[in-house]
Each structure stands twice: as structure tokens, then as C-alpha cells.
mmCIF file of C-alpha atoms and ligand atoms in Angstrom:
data_model
loop_
_atom_site.group_PDB
_atom_site.id
_atom_site.type_symbol
_atom_site.label_atom_id
_atom_site.label_comp_id
_atom_site.label_asym_id
_atom_site.label_seq_id
_atom_site.Cartn_x
_atom_site.Cartn_y
_atom_site.Cartn_z
ATOM 1 C CA UNK A 1 22.603 -44.365 -17.113
ATOM 2 C CA UNK A 2 22.776 -41.782 -19.892
ATOM 3 C CA UNK A 3 25.163 -38.853 -19.992
ATOM 4 C CA UNK A 4 22.544 -36.164 -19.457
ATOM 5 C CA UNK A 5 21.653 -37.523 -16.055
ATOM 6 C CA UNK A 6 24.901 -35.985 -14.854
ATOM 7 C CA UNK A 7 25.944 -32.410 -14.362
ATOM 8 C CA UNK A 8 29.639 -31.826 -14.834
ATOM 9 C CA UNK A 9 31.298 -28.605 -13.795
ATOM 10 C CA UNK A 10 32.800 -26.724 -16.755
ATOM 11 C CA UNK A 11 36.489 -27.387 -17.188
ATOM 12 C CA UNK A 12 36.451 -30.560 -15.081
ATOM 13 C CA UNK A 13 35.773 -34.181 -15.774
ATOM 14 C CA UNK A 14 35.275 -35.169 -12.186
ATOM 15 C CA UNK A 15 32.888 -34.456 -9.298
ATOM 16 C CA UNK A 16 29.751 -34.977 -11.382
ATOM 17 C CA UNK A 17 26.485 -34.552 -9.488
ATOM 18 C CA UNK A 18 23.303 -36.248 -10.680
ATOM 19 C CA UNK A 19 20.244 -34.129 -11.492
ATOM 20 C CA UNK A 20 18.144 -36.358 -9.284
ATOM 21 C CA UNK A 21 20.459 -35.746 -6.364
ATOM 22 C CA UNK A 22 20.401 -31.964 -6.907
ATOM 23 C CA UNK A 23 16.617 -31.803 -7.193
ATOM 24 C CA UNK A 24 16.042 -33.809 -4.024
ATOM 25 C CA UNK A 25 18.889 -32.182 -2.107
ATOM 26 C CA UNK A 26 17.928 -30.676 1.268
ATOM 27 C CA UNK A 27 19.673 -27.483 0.129
ATOM 28 C CA UNK A 28 17.449 -27.263 -2.966
ATOM 29 C CA UNK A 29 14.226 -28.008 -1.141
ATOM 30 C CA UNK A 30 15.123 -25.825 1.839
ATOM 31 C CA UNK A 31 15.972 -22.857 -0.382
ATOM 32 C CA UNK A 32 12.757 -23.232 -2.370
ATOM 33 C CA UNK A 33 10.616 -23.412 0.777
ATOM 34 C CA UNK A 34 12.360 -20.370 2.274
ATOM 35 C CA UNK A 35 11.888 -18.363 -0.899
ATOM 36 C CA UNK A 36 8.256 -19.239 -1.539
ATOM 37 C CA UNK A 37 6.513 -19.866 1.795
ATOM 38 C CA UNK A 38 7.204 -16.575 3.688
ATOM 39 C CA UNK A 39 6.349 -14.532 0.609
ATOM 40 C CA UNK A 40 3.195 -16.541 -0.102
ATOM 41 C CA UNK A 41 2.049 -16.005 3.498
ATOM 42 C CA UNK A 42 2.482 -12.233 3.114
ATOM 43 C CA UNK A 43 0.694 -12.375 -0.210
ATOM 44 C CA UNK A 44 -2.312 -14.056 1.411
ATOM 45 C CA UNK A 45 -2.368 -11.693 4.391
ATOM 46 C CA UNK A 46 -0.168 -8.601 4.641
ATOM 47 C CA UNK A 47 0.144 -8.998 8.411
ATOM 48 C CA UNK A 48 2.018 -12.271 7.819
ATOM 49 C CA UNK A 49 4.885 -10.560 6.025
ATOM 50 C CA UNK A 50 8.113 -11.086 7.957
ATOM 51 C CA UNK A 51 11.818 -10.363 7.448
ATOM 52 C CA UNK A 52 12.085 -13.897 6.012
ATOM 53 C CA UNK A 53 10.025 -12.742 3.015
ATOM 54 C CA UNK A 54 12.445 -9.929 2.187
ATOM 55 C CA UNK A 55 14.552 -11.765 -0.455
ATOM 56 C CA UNK A 56 11.443 -12.808 -2.383
ATOM 57 C CA UNK A 57 9.790 -9.416 -1.845
ATOM 58 C CA UNK A 58 12.818 -7.796 -3.501
ATOM 59 C CA UNK A 59 12.903 -10.393 -6.297
ATOM 60 C CA UNK A 60 9.169 -10.139 -7.021
ATOM 61 C CA UNK A 61 9.103 -6.355 -6.596
ATOM 62 C CA UNK A 62 11.967 -5.711 -8.992
ATOM 63 C CA UNK A 63 10.429 -8.176 -11.456
ATOM 64 C CA UNK A 64 7.190 -6.187 -11.475
ATOM 65 C CA UNK A 65 9.046 -2.854 -11.754
ATOM 66 C CA UNK A 66 10.938 -4.042 -14.829
ATOM 67 C CA UNK A 67 7.857 -5.741 -16.268
ATOM 68 C CA UNK A 68 5.697 -2.665 -15.723
ATOM 69 C CA UNK A 69 8.260 -0.483 -17.496
ATOM 70 C CA UNK A 70 8.384 -2.679 -20.608
ATOM 71 C CA UNK A 71 4.890 -4.241 -20.722
ATOM 72 C CA UNK A 72 2.447 -2.210 -18.603
ATOM 73 C CA UNK A 73 -0.637 -4.193 -19.592
ATOM 74 C CA UNK A 74 -0.063 -7.160 -17.270
ATOM 75 C CA UNK A 75 -1.765 -7.639 -13.914
ATOM 76 C CA UNK A 76 0.747 -8.029 -11.125
ATOM 77 C CA UNK A 77 -0.432 -11.516 -10.118
ATOM 78 C CA UNK A 78 0.875 -12.805 -13.474
ATOM 79 C CA UNK A 79 4.387 -12.147 -12.160
ATOM 80 C CA UNK A 80 4.023 -15.224 -9.965
ATOM 81 C CA UNK A 81 4.973 -17.300 -13.014
ATOM 82 C CA UNK A 82 8.452 -15.794 -13.638
ATOM 83 C CA UNK A 83 8.866 -15.445 -9.866
ATOM 84 C CA UNK A 84 8.369 -19.182 -9.254
ATOM 85 C CA UNK A 85 10.640 -19.995 -12.192
ATOM 86 C CA UNK A 86 13.342 -17.785 -10.644
ATOM 87 C CA UNK A 87 12.877 -19.500 -7.290
ATOM 88 C CA UNK A 88 13.375 -22.900 -8.948
ATOM 89 C CA UNK A 89 16.504 -21.610 -10.690
ATOM 90 C CA UNK A 90 17.991 -20.170 -7.505
ATOM 91 C CA UNK A 91 17.147 -23.282 -5.470
ATOM 92 C CA UNK A 92 18.663 -25.672 -8.021
ATOM 93 C CA UNK A 93 21.808 -23.542 -8.286
ATOM 94 C CA UNK A 94 22.265 -23.542 -4.517
ATOM 95 C CA UNK A 95 21.433 -27.259 -4.333
ATOM 96 C CA UNK A 96 23.951 -28.031 -7.055
ATOM 97 C CA UNK A 97 26.654 -26.034 -5.283
ATOM 98 C CA UNK A 98 25.910 -27.787 -2.020
ATOM 99 C CA UNK A 99 25.898 -31.305 -3.511
ATOM 100 C CA UNK A 100 29.064 -30.591 -5.477
ATOM 101 C CA UNK A 101 30.774 -29.368 -2.316
ATOM 102 C CA UNK A 102 29.655 -32.495 -0.440
ATOM 103 C CA UNK A 103 30.876 -34.708 -3.261
ATOM 104 C CA UNK A 104 34.292 -33.076 -3.156
ATOM 105 C CA UNK A 105 34.435 -33.229 0.610
ATOM 106 C CA UNK A 106 33.698 -36.986 0.377
ATOM 107 C CA UNK A 107 36.392 -37.460 -2.289
ATOM 108 C CA UNK A 108 38.953 -35.551 -0.261
ATOM 109 C CA UNK A 109 38.266 -37.516 2.896
ATOM 110 C CA UNK A 110 38.420 -40.887 1.096
ATOM 111 C CA UNK A 111 41.744 -39.914 -0.499
ATOM 112 C CA UNK A 112 43.189 -39.224 2.900
ATOM 113 C CA UNK A 113 42.235 -42.660 4.177
ATOM 114 C CA UNK B 1 17.312 -36.247 6.520
ATOM 115 C CA UNK B 2 15.151 -34.539 3.936
ATOM 116 C CA UNK B 3 12.053 -34.726 6.056
ATOM 117 C CA UNK B 4 13.982 -33.227 8.936
ATOM 118 C CA UNK B 5 15.236 -30.406 6.721
ATOM 119 C CA UNK B 6 11.701 -29.554 5.646
ATOM 120 C CA UNK B 7 10.375 -29.721 9.195
ATOM 121 C CA UNK B 8 13.185 -27.486 10.404
ATOM 122 C CA UNK B 9 12.523 -24.966 7.641
ATOM 123 C CA UNK B 10 8.799 -25.068 8.410
ATOM 124 C CA UNK B 11 9.197 -24.406 12.104
ATOM 125 C CA UNK B 12 11.750 -21.656 11.450
ATOM 126 C CA UNK B 13 9.160 -19.997 9.221
ATOM 127 C CA UNK B 14 6.366 -20.384 11.706
ATOM 128 C CA UNK B 15 8.554 -19.043 14.483
ATOM 129 C CA UNK B 16 9.676 -15.924 12.664
ATOM 130 C CA UNK B 17 6.458 -14.751 11.089
ATOM 131 C CA UNK B 18 5.520 -11.542 12.857
ATOM 132 C CA UNK B 19 2.191 -11.103 14.580
ATOM 133 C CA UNK B 20 1.159 -8.514 12.008
ATOM 134 C CA UNK B 21 2.982 -5.339 11.209
ATOM 135 C CA UNK B 22 0.231 -2.779 11.084
ATOM 136 C CA UNK B 23 -1.243 -4.077 14.304
ATOM 137 C CA UNK B 24 2.022 -3.660 16.167
ATOM 138 C CA UNK B 25 1.630 -0.947 18.759
ATOM 139 C CA UNK B 26 3.485 2.304 18.279
ATOM 140 C CA UNK B 27 2.591 5.998 18.333
ATOM 141 C CA UNK B 28 -0.375 5.239 16.095
ATOM 142 C CA UNK B 29 -2.484 3.766 18.863
ATOM 143 C CA UNK B 30 -2.448 7.020 20.786
ATOM 144 C CA UNK B 31 -3.263 8.874 17.584
ATOM 145 C CA UNK B 32 -6.240 6.688 16.670
ATOM 146 C CA UNK B 33 -7.523 6.696 20.238
ATOM 147 C CA UNK B 34 -7.394 10.494 20.201
ATOM 148 C CA UNK B 35 -9.355 10.465 16.946
ATOM 149 C CA UNK B 36 -12.020 8.044 18.130
ATOM 150 C CA UNK B 37 -12.689 9.299 21.643
ATOM 151 C CA UNK B 38 -13.885 12.705 22.847
ATOM 152 C CA UNK B 39 -11.153 14.833 24.409
ATOM 153 C CA UNK B 40 -11.116 16.579 27.789
ATOM 154 C CA UNK B 41 -12.657 19.748 26.406
ATOM 155 C CA UNK B 42 -16.050 18.075 25.874
ATOM 156 C CA UNK B 43 -18.299 16.425 23.316
ATOM 157 C CA UNK B 44 -18.442 17.097 19.605
ATOM 158 C CA UNK B 45 -21.576 18.094 17.757
ATOM 159 C CA UNK B 46 -22.422 16.464 14.411
ATOM 160 C CA UNK B 47 -24.682 17.673 11.623
ATOM 161 C CA UNK B 48 -25.501 15.693 8.518
ATOM 162 C CA UNK B 49 -26.832 17.219 5.328
ATOM 163 C CA UNK B 50 -27.464 16.153 1.750
ATOM 164 C CA UNK B 51 -25.463 17.466 -1.169
ATOM 165 C CA UNK B 52 -27.114 17.620 -4.603
ATOM 166 C CA UNK B 53 -30.512 16.592 -3.145
ATOM 167 C CA UNK B 54 -33.010 15.145 -5.591
ATOM 168 C CA UNK B 55 -30.331 14.302 -8.155
ATOM 169 C CA UNK B 56 -28.760 10.936 -8.979
ATOM 170 C CA UNK B 57 -25.599 12.190 -7.214
ATOM 171 C CA UNK B 58 -27.271 12.891 -3.853
ATOM 172 C CA UNK B 59 -24.744 12.165 -1.111
ATOM 173 C CA UNK B 60 -24.168 12.889 2.555
ATOM 174 C CA UNK B 61 -21.902 15.470 4.128
ATOM 175 C CA UNK B 62 -21.112 15.191 7.839
ATOM 176 C CA UNK B 63 -19.964 18.224 9.772
ATOM 177 C CA UNK B 64 -18.417 17.617 13.195
ATOM 178 C CA UNK B 65 -17.849 20.619 15.443
ATOM 179 C CA UNK B 66 -15.217 20.260 18.150
ATOM 180 C CA UNK B 67 -15.659 21.925 21.556
ATOM 181 C CA UNK B 68 -12.791 24.350 20.871
ATOM 182 C CA UNK B 69 -12.184 26.738 17.986
ATOM 183 C CA UNK B 70 -9.708 25.740 15.341
ATOM 184 C CA UNK B 71 -9.221 25.138 11.635
ATOM 185 C CA UNK B 72 -11.721 23.526 9.283
ATOM 186 C CA UNK B 73 -10.648 20.302 7.585
ATOM 187 C CA UNK B 74 -12.512 18.490 4.799
ATOM 188 C CA UNK B 75 -11.988 14.790 4.077
ATOM 189 C CA UNK B 76 -13.219 13.166 0.853
ATOM 190 C CA UNK B 77 -13.675 9.460 0.132
ATOM 191 C CA UNK B 78 -15.129 7.865 -2.991
ATOM 192 C CA UNK B 79 -14.100 10.428 -5.583
ATOM 193 C CA UNK B 80 -13.138 7.173 -7.315
ATOM 194 C CA UNK B 81 -15.860 4.642 -6.502
ATOM 195 C CA UNK B 82 -13.727 1.492 -6.527
ATOM 196 C CA UNK B 83 -11.103 2.775 -4.079
ATOM 197 C CA UNK B 84 -12.773 1.246 -1.042
ATOM 198 C CA UNK B 85 -10.158 2.197 1.553
ATOM 199 C CA UNK B 86 -11.053 5.870 1.226
ATOM 200 C CA UNK B 87 -14.794 5.191 1.414
ATOM 201 C CA UNK B 88 -14.543 2.848 4.423
ATOM 202 C CA UNK B 89 -12.213 5.135 6.364
ATOM 203 C CA UNK B 90 -14.190 8.303 5.567
ATOM 204 C CA UNK B 91 -17.311 6.544 6.895
ATOM 205 C CA UNK B 92 -15.396 5.805 10.107
ATOM 206 C CA UNK B 93 -14.217 9.395 10.343
ATOM 207 C CA UNK B 94 -17.836 10.569 10.548
ATOM 208 C CA UNK B 95 -17.695 9.063 14.084
ATOM 209 C CA UNK B 96 -14.413 10.708 15.082
ATOM 210 C CA UNK B 97 -14.103 13.389 17.739
ATOM 211 C CA UNK B 98 -11.737 16.224 16.842
ATOM 212 C CA UNK B 99 -10.454 18.282 19.790
ATOM 213 C CA UNK B 100 -10.529 21.614 17.973
ATOM 214 C CA UNK B 101 -12.033 23.136 14.846
ATOM 215 C CA UNK B 102 -14.476 21.605 12.406
ATOM 216 C CA UNK B 103 -14.170 18.306 10.576
ATOM 217 C CA UNK B 104 -16.240 17.934 7.399
ATOM 218 C CA UNK B 105 -16.476 14.488 5.807
ATOM 219 C CA UNK B 106 -17.955 13.336 2.483
ATOM 220 C CA UNK B 107 -17.482 9.549 2.377
ATOM 221 C CA UNK B 108 -19.180 8.836 -0.984
ATOM 222 C CA UNK B 109 -18.316 11.824 -3.086
ATOM 223 C CA UNK B 110 -19.226 10.230 -6.438
ATOM 224 C CA UNK B 111 -22.111 8.177 -5.109
ATOM 225 C CA UNK B 112 -23.021 6.567 -8.442
ATOM 226 C CA UNK B 113 -19.419 5.367 -8.862
ATOM 227 C CA UNK B 114 -19.368 4.087 -5.273
ATOM 228 C CA UNK B 115 -22.613 2.153 -5.734
ATOM 229 C CA UNK B 116 -21.348 0.608 -8.963
ATOM 230 C CA UNK B 117 -17.939 -0.081 -7.396
ATOM 231 C CA UNK B 118 -16.368 1.605 -10.407
ATOM 232 C CA UNK B 119 -13.706 4.261 -10.765
ATOM 233 C CA UNK B 120 -15.944 6.632 -12.748
ATOM 234 C CA UNK B 121 -19.515 7.807 -12.296
ATOM 235 C CA UNK B 122 -22.024 9.006 -14.888
ATOM 236 C CA UNK B 123 -19.879 11.920 -16.089
ATOM 237 C CA UNK B 124 -16.507 10.181 -16.068
ATOM 238 C CA UNK B 125 -13.540 10.720 -13.780
ATOM 239 C CA UNK B 126 -14.666 13.252 -11.147
ATOM 240 C CA UNK B 127 -11.089 14.065 -10.243
ATOM 241 C CA UNK B 128 -10.550 15.712 -13.637
ATOM 242 C CA UNK B 129 -13.544 18.026 -13.324
ATOM 243 C CA UNK B 130 -11.925 20.979 -11.547
ATOM 244 C CA UNK B 131 -9.878 22.815 -14.213
ATOM 245 C CA UNK B 132 -8.148 26.128 -13.605
ATOM 246 C CA UNK B 133 -9.957 29.396 -14.517
ATOM 247 C CA UNK B 134 -13.244 27.659 -15.269
ATOM 248 C CA UNK B 135 -16.343 26.385 -13.542
ATOM 249 C CA UNK B 136 -16.194 22.734 -12.523
ATOM 250 C CA UNK B 137 -17.239 20.828 -15.635
ATOM 251 C CA UNK B 138 -20.043 18.552 -14.339
ATOM 252 C CA UNK B 139 -23.145 18.899 -12.186
ATOM 253 C CA UNK B 140 -21.569 16.687 -9.529
ATOM 254 C CA UNK B 141 -18.305 18.634 -9.524
ATOM 255 C CA UNK B 142 -20.189 21.934 -9.184
ATOM 256 C CA UNK B 143 -22.206 20.574 -6.263
ATOM 257 C CA UNK B 144 -19.092 19.346 -4.497
ATOM 258 C CA UNK B 145 -17.265 22.601 -5.148
ATOM 259 C CA UNK B 146 -20.182 24.633 -3.750
ATOM 260 C CA UNK B 147 -19.894 22.641 -0.523
ATOM 261 C CA UNK B 148 -16.139 23.253 -0.392
ATOM 262 C CA UNK B 149 -16.403 26.980 -1.091
ATOM 263 C CA UNK B 150 -19.109 27.390 1.545
ATOM 264 C CA UNK B 151 -16.913 25.810 4.261
ATOM 265 C CA UNK B 152 -13.747 27.529 3.031
ATOM 266 C CA UNK B 153 -11.539 24.807 4.570
ATOM 267 C CA UNK B 154 -8.011 25.323 5.840
ATOM 268 C CA UNK B 155 -7.162 21.693 5.104
ATOM 269 C CA UNK B 156 -8.405 19.256 2.432
ATOM 270 C CA UNK B 157 -7.591 15.540 2.355
ATOM 271 C CA UNK B 158 -8.649 13.336 -0.568
ATOM 272 C CA UNK B 159 -8.334 9.547 -0.065
ATOM 273 C CA UNK B 160 -7.342 7.188 -2.912
ATOM 274 C CA UNK B 161 -5.589 3.928 -3.769
ATOM 275 C CA UNK B 162 -3.505 2.799 -6.730
ATOM 276 C CA UNK B 163 -2.505 -0.601 -8.140
ATOM 277 C CA UNK B 164 1.277 -0.105 -7.970
ATOM 278 C CA UNK B 165 3.862 2.075 -6.253
ATOM 279 C CA UNK B 166 4.888 5.617 -7.211
ATOM 280 C CA UNK B 167 8.434 6.009 -8.584
ATOM 281 C CA UNK B 168 8.736 2.203 -8.697
ATOM 282 C CA UNK B 169 6.003 1.056 -11.062
ATOM 283 C CA UNK B 170 6.105 3.568 -13.864
ATOM 284 C CA UNK B 171 2.370 3.927 -14.457
ATOM 285 C CA UNK B 172 1.133 3.987 -10.846
ATOM 286 C CA UNK B 173 1.032 6.440 -7.949
ATOM 287 C CA UNK B 174 0.555 4.274 -4.823
ATOM 288 C CA UNK B 175 2.229 4.837 -1.430
ATOM 289 C CA UNK B 176 2.466 8.556 -2.095
ATOM 290 C CA UNK B 177 1.343 11.817 -0.530
ATOM 291 C CA UNK B 178 0.753 14.566 -3.103
ATOM 292 C CA UNK B 179 0.411 17.925 -1.406
ATOM 293 C CA UNK B 180 0.174 21.682 -1.887
ATOM 294 C CA UNK B 181 3.405 23.658 -1.321
ATOM 295 C CA UNK B 182 2.537 24.806 2.214
ATOM 296 C CA UNK B 183 1.247 21.420 3.478
ATOM 297 C CA UNK B 184 3.162 19.003 5.731
ATOM 298 C CA UNK B 185 3.712 16.330 3.077
ATOM 299 C CA UNK B 186 7.132 15.183 4.270
ATOM 300 C CA UNK B 187 6.064 14.999 7.903
ATOM 301 C CA UNK B 188 3.009 12.957 6.907
ATOM 302 C CA UNK B 189 5.048 10.507 4.786
ATOM 303 C CA UNK B 190 7.650 10.091 7.551
ATOM 304 C CA UNK B 191 4.978 9.461 10.174
ATOM 305 C CA UNK B 192 3.262 6.872 7.954
ATOM 306 C CA UNK B 193 6.567 5.073 7.368
ATOM 307 C CA UNK B 194 7.179 4.947 11.124
ATOM 308 C CA UNK B 195 3.652 3.846 11.989
ATOM 309 C CA UNK B 196 2.728 1.464 9.215
ATOM 310 C CA UNK B 197 5.612 0.356 6.959
ATOM 311 C CA UNK B 198 7.997 -2.244 8.405
ATOM 312 C CA UNK B 199 11.675 -2.093 7.400
ATOM 313 C CA UNK B 200 11.358 -5.355 5.484
ATOM 314 C CA UNK B 201 8.894 -3.829 2.972
ATOM 315 C CA UNK B 202 11.233 -1.076 1.723
ATOM 316 C CA UNK B 203 9.489 -0.452 -1.611
ATOM 317 C CA UNK B 204 6.311 0.434 0.292
ATOM 318 C CA UNK B 205 7.797 3.479 2.008
ATOM 319 C CA UNK B 206 5.734 6.609 1.319
ATOM 320 C CA UNK B 207 6.892 9.326 -1.049
ATOM 321 C CA UNK B 208 5.856 12.975 -0.560
ATOM 322 C CA UNK B 209 5.522 15.074 -3.709
ATOM 323 C CA UNK B 210 4.537 18.703 -4.019
ATOM 324 C CA UNK B 211 1.817 18.991 -6.639
ATOM 325 C CA UNK B 212 1.496 21.407 -9.526
ATOM 326 C CA UNK B 213 -1.529 23.536 -8.618
ATOM 327 C CA UNK B 214 -2.618 24.170 -12.204
ATOM 328 C CA UNK B 215 -4.215 20.723 -12.611
ATOM 329 C CA UNK B 216 -7.916 19.724 -12.706
ATOM 330 C CA UNK B 217 -8.010 17.764 -9.435
ATOM 331 C CA UNK B 218 -10.206 18.790 -6.488
ATOM 332 C CA UNK B 219 -7.267 19.110 -4.079
ATOM 333 C CA UNK B 220 -5.427 21.293 -6.595
ATOM 334 C CA UNK B 221 -8.401 23.618 -7.028
ATOM 335 C CA UNK B 222 -8.862 23.936 -3.257
ATOM 336 C CA UNK B 223 -5.190 24.897 -2.834
ATOM 337 C CA UNK B 224 -5.300 27.263 -5.828
ATOM 338 C CA UNK B 225 -8.494 29.142 -5.042
ATOM 339 C CA UNK B 226 -8.978 28.834 -1.290
ATOM 340 C CA UNK B 227 -5.311 28.709 -0.287
ATOM 341 C CA UNK B 228 -6.007 25.584 1.727
ATOM 342 C CA UNK B 229 -3.260 23.119 2.667
ATOM 343 C CA UNK B 230 -4.269 20.125 0.600
ATOM 344 C CA UNK B 231 -3.328 16.456 0.329
ATOM 345 C CA UNK B 232 -4.114 13.611 -2.024
ATOM 346 C CA UNK B 233 -3.294 10.344 -0.282
ATOM 347 C CA UNK B 234 -2.614 7.143 -2.244
ATOM 348 C CA UNK B 235 -2.001 3.689 -0.849
ATOM 349 C CA UNK B 236 -1.520 0.620 -3.063
ATOM 350 C CA UNK B 237 -3.092 -2.728 -3.821
ATOM 351 C CA UNK B 238 0.356 -4.108 -4.623
ATOM 352 C CA UNK B 239 1.049 -6.807 -1.988
ATOM 353 C CA UNK B 240 -1.230 -5.087 0.553
ATOM 354 C CA UNK B 241 -4.636 -6.435 1.531
ATOM 355 C CA UNK B 242 -7.747 -4.400 2.309
ATOM 356 C CA UNK B 243 -7.300 -4.238 6.115
ATOM 357 C CA UNK B 244 -3.738 -2.980 5.659
ATOM 358 C CA UNK B 245 -4.745 -0.355 3.095
ATOM 359 C CA UNK B 246 -7.530 0.776 5.429
ATOM 360 C CA UNK B 247 -5.138 1.052 8.367
ATOM 361 C CA UNK B 248 -2.670 3.134 6.355
ATOM 362 C CA UNK B 249 -5.512 5.390 5.187
ATOM 363 C CA UNK B 250 -6.864 5.740 8.738
ATOM 364 C CA UNK B 251 -3.415 6.681 10.042
ATOM 365 C CA UNK B 252 -2.930 9.183 7.215
ATOM 366 C CA UNK B 253 -6.228 10.906 8.040
ATOM 367 C CA UNK B 254 -5.571 11.028 11.778
ATOM 368 C CA UNK B 255 -2.042 12.325 11.207
ATOM 369 C CA UNK B 256 -3.249 15.122 8.909
ATOM 370 C CA UNK B 257 -5.753 16.209 11.571
ATOM 371 C CA UNK B 258 -3.000 16.160 14.187
ATOM 372 C CA UNK B 259 -0.510 18.061 11.993
ATOM 373 C CA UNK B 260 -3.095 20.805 11.505
ATOM 374 C CA UNK B 261 -4.200 21.074 15.125
ATOM 375 C CA UNK B 262 -7.613 19.361 15.058
ATOM 376 C CA UNK B 263 -6.392 16.403 17.119
ATOM 377 C CA UNK B 264 -4.347 16.450 20.285
ATOM 378 C CA UNK B 265 -2.384 13.373 21.252
ATOM 379 C CA UNK B 266 -1.099 14.715 24.564
ATOM 380 C CA UNK B 267 2.497 15.288 23.463
ATOM 381 C CA UNK B 268 4.947 12.478 24.185
ATOM 382 C CA UNK B 269 3.119 11.182 27.240
HETATM 383 ZN ZN1 ZN C 1 -8.210 7.542 -7.074
#
């Protein structure tokens, strides 16, 4: 297994978490689904907007406000691309945090045994 | 484990999605019912005539007389031909029953633009054809202005839609009520927020802005020269579909009629 298959927290040499584990983590997948699905439903039909879509509504809305101020020629649907990229970034960050926390919890419990 | 996580997330989503925010009952149902059904005072009387007959611009004007005296309101759709919410709702309004006064509706103001589904008609942007201290600058604008002057309305409402949101997307003017100084712009925006904008779509709350009356827009000329209370209503295409834009436009029109005494909703009953 090569070195870049592992994510190591800065300033530590322990509790590495594999990229594969982060990407397939329930925390990563759950976050991604929660960010994308409620917003996509509202996008398809306004009546399907719900409070669950609020985080993505804010993220997408602010993205378009900034984008429109600096590059007004783009259609708003193009903002789906940076929006989805942001959702991936947020999901992976949360998934990494969750897997790292689980790893540490496992280490701590095995040390106590 | 993972499958269970996804299933749990999926059912949580399905369970929390609302049944549709603009269809949720509130004060708006009473308002729209009052608009669509004749009141206690009796039936309305409708006349239809042609503006600019025999020209390429020929379009219909509907004049609905309520059983009781009251102010005259004019509603315009299709000044921009691709803003379909205003056209669709103005067509509906030709079937409304005001309780007092006279309701005048022109659903396809720039008929060539409406038929081509384009913003501008043969002479360009109609809503720049009403400059201060001059005649309207096109044949169509002069024909429309003649109809306005003849009716001498107390209230004018012009229906539009934008691509973005006013004060949020720099180049757009959606979700806004532009109004003459004496009009009820704030009350209209507040009522629309209550009736049609859920708390979880905060950027879509309506903004009311008093307009500068020196501009070349129809609603500015009507306020300037006829001292009418005038409104230019804008919804947005941003994250809102056609039925939702139509509902917001419908509620805006009914609320303007109520604020100016053409519609009675029976108080708080
Ligand atoms: Zn317009």
C-alpha cells in the first residue's frame, strides 16, 4: 500500500485514515445525500423545497450572488458545477472527521483493555 | 451499515419534504376566492375592446365593472413578451370579480413580443417608451397610453419577472415591488412574504422600493402624470418554477386590489 492512500492529520504520525474508508464512510455518503437530494428536489419542483434544503439553498444562493457580481455572463444553472464540488468537499471533510474520531475511539478502547 | 445509512437518510428526506409551500393554506385562499367569485353585492359586467385595431399591435383590453362604485385599477401583462407569469395571470384576472370599482386588464400589452415569446416587440423594449415631458416614443406606446389616459386609473399594476433576485444578484430585479411614493409597497411585500415565501427560502423574501418617477417606464408615467398609485411587480426565475411564479403574481395582483378597496375579503372572518 502506497503512502498516498493514507491521510495523516497534520502534526501527528498516528490515527491515519484511508481515503477509501473516508469516501465510503456513512458520514460522507449521508452528508452528500442530505446536501444534494433536498435541494435537487426543490430545483425540480419549487413545491418540494423543505427546511432540509436550507443549507444547500444558502450555499448555492451565495455562490450565485458572488458569481453574478464578478462574472455576470453565466446562466445560473452553471453554478451546479461548483455547488456539487463544494458538496463533495464538505462531505469528505465531515467523513474524514468522523472516521478519524472512530479510529481514535477504537485506539483508546483497545488501550484500556 | 452503509445501506442502512442511505435508507435512513432517504426516508428522513421523504418524510420531511413539505407538501408544497405555495399551496399551503393561509390568508391567500380567502383572498383568491374573493377575487374569483362574485361578492354579495351582485354580478360584475365585462366589456372587451380592441386597442390599436388594424395594426400589428392589436390587442385586447377587458373592462370589468363591479356592482359598487370604487376606484379604477389597471393591470398590465406582457409588456415584456417572454415574462409568461404576467401574461397568464392577467388572462386569469379577466375572469375575476371585483367587489367595487372598475378593473381594467390588458394581458398581452406588446402582442408581437408575446406571440414571439420574446422580451421585445417590433420597436424594442416597450417599457422604455414612456419618457418624461414627451409623447410616448412608439405607435404601440402611444396606443397604450391613450387607453390609460382615457380610464384615468387610480391604481396601475404592471406584472414582470426577472432571472435573479434584487439586492442579491447585482444585475437582476426579481422578488421586488417597485412602487410610486403614495402606494402600499411595504404592505404588499409583507403580505407576499407571509402568503408565498416560506422561512426556509430567505433570499426570496420580497423587497419594496419606491421608484424615481422621472423614468421612461409605463408605471412611472402613470404615477407622474395621472397621480395614480402604481406598482411594478417582479418575481424571479431563480429556483422558482412557473406554477410558483404564477401563484406569487396572482397573490400580488389580488393583494393590490384588496389594498386599494376593489376586493373585500370579509375582514378577519
Ligand atoms: Zn419585464
